[in-house]
Structure formats: structure tokens, C-alpha cells
Short mmCIF file of C-alpha atoms and ligand atoms in Angstrom, two decimals:
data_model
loop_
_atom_site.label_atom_id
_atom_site.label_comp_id
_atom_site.label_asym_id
_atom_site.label_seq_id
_atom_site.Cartn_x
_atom_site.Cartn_y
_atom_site.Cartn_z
CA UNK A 5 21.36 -9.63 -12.72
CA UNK A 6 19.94 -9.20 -9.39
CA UNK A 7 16.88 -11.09 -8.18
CA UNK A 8 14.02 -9.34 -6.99
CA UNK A 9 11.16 -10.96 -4.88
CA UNK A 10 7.84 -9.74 -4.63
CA UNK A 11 5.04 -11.01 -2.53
CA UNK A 12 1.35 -10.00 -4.19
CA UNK A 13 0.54 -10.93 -7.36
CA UNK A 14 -2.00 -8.19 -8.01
CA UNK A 15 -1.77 -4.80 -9.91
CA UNK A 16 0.37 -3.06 -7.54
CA UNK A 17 2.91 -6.08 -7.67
CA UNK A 18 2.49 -6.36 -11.55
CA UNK A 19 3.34 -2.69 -11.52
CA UNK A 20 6.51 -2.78 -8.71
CA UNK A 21 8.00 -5.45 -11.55
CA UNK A 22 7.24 -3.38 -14.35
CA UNK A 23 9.38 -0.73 -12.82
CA UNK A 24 12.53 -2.80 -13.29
CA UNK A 25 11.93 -3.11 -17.38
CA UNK A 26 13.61 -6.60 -17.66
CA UNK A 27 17.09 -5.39 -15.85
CA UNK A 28 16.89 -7.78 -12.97
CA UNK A 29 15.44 -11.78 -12.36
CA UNK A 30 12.05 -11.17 -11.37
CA UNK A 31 9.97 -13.86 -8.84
CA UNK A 32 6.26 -13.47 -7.76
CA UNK A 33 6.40 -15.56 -4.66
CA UNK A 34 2.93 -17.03 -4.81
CA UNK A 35 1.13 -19.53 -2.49
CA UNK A 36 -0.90 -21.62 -4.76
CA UNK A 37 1.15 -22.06 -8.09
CA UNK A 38 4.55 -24.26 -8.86
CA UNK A 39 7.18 -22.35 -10.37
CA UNK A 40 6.91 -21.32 -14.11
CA UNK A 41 8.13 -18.29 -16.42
CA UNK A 42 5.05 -15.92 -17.35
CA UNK A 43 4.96 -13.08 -18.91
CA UNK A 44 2.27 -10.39 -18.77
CA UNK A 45 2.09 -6.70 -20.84
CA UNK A 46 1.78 -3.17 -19.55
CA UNK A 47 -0.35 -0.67 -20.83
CA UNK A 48 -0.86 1.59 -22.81
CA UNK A 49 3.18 1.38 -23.16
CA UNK A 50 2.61 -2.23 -24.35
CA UNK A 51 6.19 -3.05 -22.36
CA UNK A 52 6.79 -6.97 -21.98
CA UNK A 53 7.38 -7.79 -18.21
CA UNK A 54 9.07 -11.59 -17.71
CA UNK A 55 8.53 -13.13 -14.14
CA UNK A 56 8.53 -16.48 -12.51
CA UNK A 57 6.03 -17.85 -9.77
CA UNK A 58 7.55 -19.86 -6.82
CA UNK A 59 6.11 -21.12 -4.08
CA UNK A 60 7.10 -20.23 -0.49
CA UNK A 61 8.56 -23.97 0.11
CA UNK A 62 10.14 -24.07 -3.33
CA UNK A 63 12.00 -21.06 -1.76
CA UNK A 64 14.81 -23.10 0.43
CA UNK A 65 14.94 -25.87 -2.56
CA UNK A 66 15.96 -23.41 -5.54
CA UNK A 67 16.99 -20.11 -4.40
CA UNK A 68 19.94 -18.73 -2.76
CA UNK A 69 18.70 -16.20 0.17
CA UNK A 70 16.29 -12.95 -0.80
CA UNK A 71 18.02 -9.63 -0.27
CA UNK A 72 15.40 -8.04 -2.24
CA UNK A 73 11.95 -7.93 -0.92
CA UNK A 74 9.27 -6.30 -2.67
CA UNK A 75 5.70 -6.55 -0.32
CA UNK A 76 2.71 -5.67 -2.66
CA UNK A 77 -0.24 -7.69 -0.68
CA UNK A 78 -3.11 -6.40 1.05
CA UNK A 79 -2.61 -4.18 4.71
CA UNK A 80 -3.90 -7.26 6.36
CA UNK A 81 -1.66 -10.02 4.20
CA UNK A 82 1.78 -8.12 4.64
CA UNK A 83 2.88 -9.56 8.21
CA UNK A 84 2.10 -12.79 7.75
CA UNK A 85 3.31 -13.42 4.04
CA UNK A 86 6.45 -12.05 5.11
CA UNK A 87 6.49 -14.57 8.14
CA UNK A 88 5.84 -17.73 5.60
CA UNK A 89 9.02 -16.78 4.04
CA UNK A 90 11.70 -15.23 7.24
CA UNK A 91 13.89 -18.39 6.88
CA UNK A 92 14.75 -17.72 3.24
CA UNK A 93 15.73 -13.43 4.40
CA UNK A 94 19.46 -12.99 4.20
CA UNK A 95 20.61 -10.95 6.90
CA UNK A 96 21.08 -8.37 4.69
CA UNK A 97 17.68 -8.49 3.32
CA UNK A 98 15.76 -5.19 1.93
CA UNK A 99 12.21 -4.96 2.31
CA UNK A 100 10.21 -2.07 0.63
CA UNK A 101 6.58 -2.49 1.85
CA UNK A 102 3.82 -1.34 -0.28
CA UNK A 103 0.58 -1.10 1.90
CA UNK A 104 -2.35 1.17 2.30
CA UNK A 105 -3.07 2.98 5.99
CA UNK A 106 -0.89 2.41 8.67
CA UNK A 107 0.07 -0.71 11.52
CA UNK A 108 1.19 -3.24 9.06
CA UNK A 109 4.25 -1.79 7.74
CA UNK A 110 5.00 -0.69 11.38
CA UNK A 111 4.43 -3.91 12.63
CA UNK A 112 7.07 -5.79 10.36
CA UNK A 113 9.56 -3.03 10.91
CA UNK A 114 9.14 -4.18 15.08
CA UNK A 115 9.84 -7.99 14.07
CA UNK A 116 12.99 -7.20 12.28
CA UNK A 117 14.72 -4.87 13.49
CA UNK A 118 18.06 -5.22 12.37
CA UNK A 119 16.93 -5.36 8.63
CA UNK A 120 16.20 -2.65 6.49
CA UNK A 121 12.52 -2.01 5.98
CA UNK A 122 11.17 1.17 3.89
CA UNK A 123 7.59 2.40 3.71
CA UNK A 124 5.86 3.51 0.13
CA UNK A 125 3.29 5.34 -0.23
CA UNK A 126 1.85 5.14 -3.68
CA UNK A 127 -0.05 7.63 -5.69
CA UNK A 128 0.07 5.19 -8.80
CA UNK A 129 -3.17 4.09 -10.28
CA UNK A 130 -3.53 0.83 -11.60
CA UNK A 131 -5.58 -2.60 -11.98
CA UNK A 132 -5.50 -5.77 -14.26
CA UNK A 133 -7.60 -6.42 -16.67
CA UNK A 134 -6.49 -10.29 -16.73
CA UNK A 135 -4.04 -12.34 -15.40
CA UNK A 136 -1.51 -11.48 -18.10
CA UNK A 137 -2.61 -7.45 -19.06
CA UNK A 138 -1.75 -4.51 -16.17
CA UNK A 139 -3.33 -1.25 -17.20
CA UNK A 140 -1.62 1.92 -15.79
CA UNK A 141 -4.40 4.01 -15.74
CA UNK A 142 -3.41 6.58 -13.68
CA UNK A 143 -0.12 8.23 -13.50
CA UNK A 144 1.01 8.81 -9.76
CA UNK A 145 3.97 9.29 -7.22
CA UNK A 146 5.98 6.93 -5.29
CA UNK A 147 7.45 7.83 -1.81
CA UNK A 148 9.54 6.15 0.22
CA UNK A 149 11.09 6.01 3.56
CA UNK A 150 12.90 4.52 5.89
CA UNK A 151 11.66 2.45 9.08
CA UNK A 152 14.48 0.68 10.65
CA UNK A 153 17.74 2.07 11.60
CA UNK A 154 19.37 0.21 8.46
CA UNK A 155 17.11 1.33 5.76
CA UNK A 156 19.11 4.14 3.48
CA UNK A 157 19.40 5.67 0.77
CA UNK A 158 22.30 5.04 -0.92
CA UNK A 159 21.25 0.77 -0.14
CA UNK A 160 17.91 1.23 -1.86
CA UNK A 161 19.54 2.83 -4.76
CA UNK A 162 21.38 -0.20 -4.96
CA UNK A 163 18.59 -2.40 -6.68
CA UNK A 164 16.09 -0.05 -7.05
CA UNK A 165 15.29 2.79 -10.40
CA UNK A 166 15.99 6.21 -8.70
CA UNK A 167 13.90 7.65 -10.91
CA UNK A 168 10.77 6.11 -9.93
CA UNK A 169 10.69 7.16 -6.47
CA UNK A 170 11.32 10.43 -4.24
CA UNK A 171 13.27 9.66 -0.87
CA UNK A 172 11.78 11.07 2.15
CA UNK A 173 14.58 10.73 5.40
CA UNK A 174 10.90 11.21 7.60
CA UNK A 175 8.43 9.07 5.59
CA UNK A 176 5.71 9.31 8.74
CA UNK A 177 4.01 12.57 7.37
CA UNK A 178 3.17 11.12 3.89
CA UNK A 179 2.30 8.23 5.87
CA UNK A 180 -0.31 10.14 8.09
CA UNK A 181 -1.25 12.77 5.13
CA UNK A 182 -2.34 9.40 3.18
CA UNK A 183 -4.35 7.70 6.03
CA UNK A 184 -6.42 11.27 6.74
CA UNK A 185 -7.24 10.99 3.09
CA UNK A 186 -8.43 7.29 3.15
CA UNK A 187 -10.03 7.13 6.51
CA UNK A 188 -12.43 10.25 5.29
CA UNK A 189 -12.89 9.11 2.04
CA UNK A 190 -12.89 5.37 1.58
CA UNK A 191 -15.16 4.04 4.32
CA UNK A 192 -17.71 6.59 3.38
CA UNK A 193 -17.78 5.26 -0.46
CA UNK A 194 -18.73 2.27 1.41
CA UNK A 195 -21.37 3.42 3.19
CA UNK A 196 -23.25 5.85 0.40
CA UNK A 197 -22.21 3.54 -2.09
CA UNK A 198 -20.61 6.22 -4.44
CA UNK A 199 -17.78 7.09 -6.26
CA UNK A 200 -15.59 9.30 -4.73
CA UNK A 201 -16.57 12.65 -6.02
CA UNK A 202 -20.09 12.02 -4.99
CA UNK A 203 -18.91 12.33 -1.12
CA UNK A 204 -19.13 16.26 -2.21
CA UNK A 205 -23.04 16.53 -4.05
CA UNK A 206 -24.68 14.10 -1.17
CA UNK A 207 -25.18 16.63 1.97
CA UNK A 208 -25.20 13.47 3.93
CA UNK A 209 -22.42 12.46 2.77
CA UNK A 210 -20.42 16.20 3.39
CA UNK A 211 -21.74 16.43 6.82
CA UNK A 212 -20.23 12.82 7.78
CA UNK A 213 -17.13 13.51 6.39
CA UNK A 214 -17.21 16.65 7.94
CA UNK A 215 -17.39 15.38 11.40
CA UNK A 216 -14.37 12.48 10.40
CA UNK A 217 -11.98 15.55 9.82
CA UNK A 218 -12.66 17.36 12.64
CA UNK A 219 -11.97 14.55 15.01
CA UNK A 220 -8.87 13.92 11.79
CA UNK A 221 -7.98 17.77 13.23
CA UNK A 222 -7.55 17.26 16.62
CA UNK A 223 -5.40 13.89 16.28
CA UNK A 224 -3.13 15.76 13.41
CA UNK A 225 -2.40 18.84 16.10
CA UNK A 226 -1.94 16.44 18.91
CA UNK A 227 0.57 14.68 16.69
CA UNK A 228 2.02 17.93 15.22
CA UNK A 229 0.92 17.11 11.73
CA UNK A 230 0.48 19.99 9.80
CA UNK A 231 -2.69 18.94 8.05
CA UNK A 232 -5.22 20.87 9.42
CA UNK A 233 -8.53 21.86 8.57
CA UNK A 234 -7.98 18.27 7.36
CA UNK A 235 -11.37 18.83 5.28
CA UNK A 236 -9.74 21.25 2.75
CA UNK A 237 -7.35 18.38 1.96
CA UNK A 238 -10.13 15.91 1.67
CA UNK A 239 -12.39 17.59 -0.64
CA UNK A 240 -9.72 18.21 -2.72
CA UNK A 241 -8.72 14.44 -3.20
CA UNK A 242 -12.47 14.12 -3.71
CA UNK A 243 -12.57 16.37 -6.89
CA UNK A 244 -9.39 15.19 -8.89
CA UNK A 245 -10.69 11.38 -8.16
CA UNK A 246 -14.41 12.46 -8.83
CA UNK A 247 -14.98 9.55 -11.12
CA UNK A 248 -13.08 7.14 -9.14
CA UNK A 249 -14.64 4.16 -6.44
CA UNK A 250 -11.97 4.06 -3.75
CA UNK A 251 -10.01 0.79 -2.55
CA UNK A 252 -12.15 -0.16 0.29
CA UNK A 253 -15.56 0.25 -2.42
CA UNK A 254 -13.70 -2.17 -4.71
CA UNK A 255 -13.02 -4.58 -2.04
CA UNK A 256 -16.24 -4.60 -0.14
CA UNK A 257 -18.17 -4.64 -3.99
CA UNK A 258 -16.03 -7.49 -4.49
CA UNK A 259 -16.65 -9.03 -1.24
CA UNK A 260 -12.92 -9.42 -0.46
CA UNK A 261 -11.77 -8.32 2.84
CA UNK A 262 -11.42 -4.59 3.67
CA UNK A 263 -8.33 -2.71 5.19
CA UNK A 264 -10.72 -0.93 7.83
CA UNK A 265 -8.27 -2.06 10.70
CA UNK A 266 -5.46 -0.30 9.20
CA UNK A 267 -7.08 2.89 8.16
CA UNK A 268 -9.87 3.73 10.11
CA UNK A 269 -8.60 1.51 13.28
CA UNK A 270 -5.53 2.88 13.17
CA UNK A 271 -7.03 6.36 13.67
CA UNK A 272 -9.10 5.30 16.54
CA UNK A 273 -5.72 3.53 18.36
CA UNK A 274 -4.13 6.52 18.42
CA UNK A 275 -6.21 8.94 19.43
CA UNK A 276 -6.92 6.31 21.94
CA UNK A 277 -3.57 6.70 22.95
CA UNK A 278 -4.08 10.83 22.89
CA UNK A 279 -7.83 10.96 25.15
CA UNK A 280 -8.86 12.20 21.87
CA UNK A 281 -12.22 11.04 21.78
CA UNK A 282 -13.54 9.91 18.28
CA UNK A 283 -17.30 8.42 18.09
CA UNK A 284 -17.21 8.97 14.60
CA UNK A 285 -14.71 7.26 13.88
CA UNK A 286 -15.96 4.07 15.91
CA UNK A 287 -19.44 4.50 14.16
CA UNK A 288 -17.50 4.24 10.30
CA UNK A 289 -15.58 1.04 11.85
CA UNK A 290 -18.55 -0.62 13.42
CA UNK A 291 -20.39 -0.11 9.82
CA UNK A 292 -18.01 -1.97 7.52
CA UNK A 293 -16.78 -5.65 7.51
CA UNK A 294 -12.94 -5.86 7.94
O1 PAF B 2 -7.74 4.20 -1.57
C1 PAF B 2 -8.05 4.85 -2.59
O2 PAF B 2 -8.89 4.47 -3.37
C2 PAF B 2 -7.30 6.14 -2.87
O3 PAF B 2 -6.28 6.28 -1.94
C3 PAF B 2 -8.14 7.41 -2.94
C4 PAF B 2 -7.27 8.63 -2.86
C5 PAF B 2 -9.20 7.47 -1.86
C6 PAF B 2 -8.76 7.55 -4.32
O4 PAF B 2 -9.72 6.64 -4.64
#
């Protein structure tokens, strides 16, 4: 049986494991428990997921070298948890990275080049009700692409279920079509305090997300994105997750650290880059706590 790592013990990790329904030696590599066996349950399919936790430095001790890398931590987490744990890559190591916006996944591909490193972008809706219950509450899409010149295909089919995943050979539009999405709906739950669908009855609301997509517009024809009146697109997300509070609501609610920097900053870098000028944009990210 293979082994499969994955760093992030939360929902989206509890769901990345679920995925592999017992057929390979699952480790949560966690930074503040010793190793143990745990299980937890899926549901509503009730499925029994097995797993152990090991710590980073338990790693060299116990382990033979990771070829399997599954990164399910926060946009602002992924860099460095994969740092606390390059000495234990093989050289052959595969690293799928799971992270919301854009900058993080791009920055790991830059440290290591010569591995291969594939984006996912996630549609999947999920959350944990306790440490050892994952609810799949929504049923979503996973897509995934490659960001380093070794990342393929027929390698990720290797150790990972085909059938939960559609291969894109240029994952960078999903990428950007995602990040449009989030950076004109997620800060703004934030600041009306709202559920997603509520971004649509507010007029306040509208009218601010209305001037996010048009500076979204000109960065997505700069960059030859097809996306376009970029509000269409948003409102859209906004009705079919009506009921919904986004990520960044969740997280600031919570008072956990936001991804900001990697949704809404990434946005401003680049049309930085462009001389696309974007006060709105700057306005959002001065407004919410990173
Ligand atoms: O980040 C989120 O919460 C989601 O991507 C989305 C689409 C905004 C729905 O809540």
C-alpha cells in the first residue's frame, strides 16, 4: 500500500483522505500531536477513514522518504509547512496543493522546481462537525493541474483516484476564474456581514461588487482571460451559494487569520504589474485583517 502524507488536519484534509477509501497508509502530518492511529467517519455515507498523526520530527525517525504530498492548510500555512518537512521529500516527491486564491501554490512550485507540484481547485463543500465526524455537505468538483515541468498526468494517476478529479494540461484559468469569484465575493461577506446571497438584495452591497468586477474586467482582458463582464459570473456564484457565509466570513467570525493576501492581494499585484489601476481593490484589502 502506498503512503500518502497530508499536511492540514481540517475538513479539506479529512476529505483529500477520504478520497482514498482505506486503499493506501494514510498520515496527517501534524505539529502538535505524537503519532497515533485515529479514525474519524464521513457523512452522510457513514464511510470509516483510518489515519495516523506524526509529527514533523518524528518524520526522519519512522518513515522512509514522502513521495506523496497532499497540502490541505490554509493559503498562508502552505509554504512554510511544506518547508518544516523538505528534508523528508524524496526526489521524486508529488505534491498536489490544495489552497484558496493564488501566490502560495505558485510560490512552492518556484522553490522546487525539479519536483512535481499540481494545483487544485476545489468546488467540494465540506466542514467538521468534531474532531472525529467530516460532513460532506456539498457535492463539488476537483481540478487539477500541473505547475512544474514534472507534474503529469499519467504520475498523478499513479497514487491518486482518477475518478475524483478532471485534469486540466493549463490549470491557470480555473485558477484565475476561482480568485475573480472569491475576491468579489468573500471580502464583501466580510464587510456587510452577510451570507453570500445577500451581496445581491443589499444595493450597497451590488454597487461595491460592482465596481470590484469592473476593475476584475480590465485585469482578465489584460491577461486574456475570457471572463468578462466578470459580474455575470459573480452574481451567479452568489445565487446557487445564497445561503452560504463564504471562507473569509468563517475565518474572520472565527477570528482566525484571513487569506486576503492571496485573494484580494494577489489581484492588486498584478494589475500592479499591468498599470491597471485598482482603488477598489486596495479599499477591500485595507478593510479586513489578514
Ligand atoms: O470561499 C468560498 O466560500 C467559496 O469559494 C464561495 C464560492 C465564495 C462560496 O462561499
Amino acid at each position: 500500500m502506498q503512503d500518502i502524507y497530508i499536511l492540514g488536519s481540517g475538513a479539506m484534509g479529512y476529505l483529500w483522505a477520504s478520497y482514498f477509501n482505506n486503499n493506501a497508509k494514510l498520515h496527517f502530518i501534524t505539529r502538535n500531536q505524537t503519532a497515533e492511529s485515529f479514525e474519524f467517519k464521513k457523512r452522510p455515507s457513514l464511510q470509516t477513514i483510518s489515519a495516523t498523526k506524526t509529527q514533523p520530527a518524528q518524520l526522519s525517525q519512522n518513515h522512509s522518504k514522502i513521495r506523496f504530498l497532499i497540502v490541505c492548510t490554509k493559503a498562508f500555512d502552505a509554504e512554510k509547512a511544506v518547508i518544516s518537512i523538505e528534508n523528508n521529500l524524496a526526489n521524486d516527491c508529488q505534491i498536489l496543493l490544495i489552497q484558496n486564491g493564488m501566490g502560495s501554490q505558485q510560490a512552492i512550485a518556484k522553490r522546487y522546481p525539479s519536483l512535481s507540484i499540481y494545483a487544485c481547485s476545489s468546488t467540494e463543500g465540506v466542514f467538521k462537525e468534531s474532531d472525529n465526524i467530516l460532513v460532506h455537505a456539498g457535492q463539488g468538483e476537483n481540478h487539477i493541474g500541473p505547475l512544474t515541468p514534472a507534474a503529469k498526468q499519467n504520475t498523478l494517476t499513479t497514487w491518486l483516484p482518477p475518478s475524483i478529479y478532471t485534469w486540466h494540461e493549463n490549470i491557470s484559468p480555473i485558477l484565475w476564474r476561482k480568485l475573480v469569484i472569491n475576491s468579489a465575493i468573500n471580502p464583501l461577506t466580510v464587510i456587510y456581514q452577510c451570507q453570500n446571497g445577500k451581496l445581491l438584495s443589499r444595493p450597497a452591497a451590488h454597487s461595491h461588487m460592482k465596481s470590484l468586477c469592473l476593475e476584475l474586467d480590465a485585469l482578465c482582458d489584460r491577461l486574456n482571460l475570457n471572463l468578462a463582464p466578470t459580474i455575470n459570473l459573480v452574481e451567479s456564484i452568489c445565487q446557487s451559494t445564497a445561503n452560504n457565509y463564504s471562507s473569509m466570513y468563517q475565518d474572520h467570525k472565527h477570528m482566525r487569520p484571513t487569506e486576503i493576501r492571496y485573494i484580494t492581494g494577489y489581484v492588486i499585484e498584478e494589475c500592479k504589474k499591468l498599470g491597471i489601476e485598482c482603488p477598489a481593490h486596495e479599499h477591500v484589502a485595507a478593510q479586513i485583517v489578514s
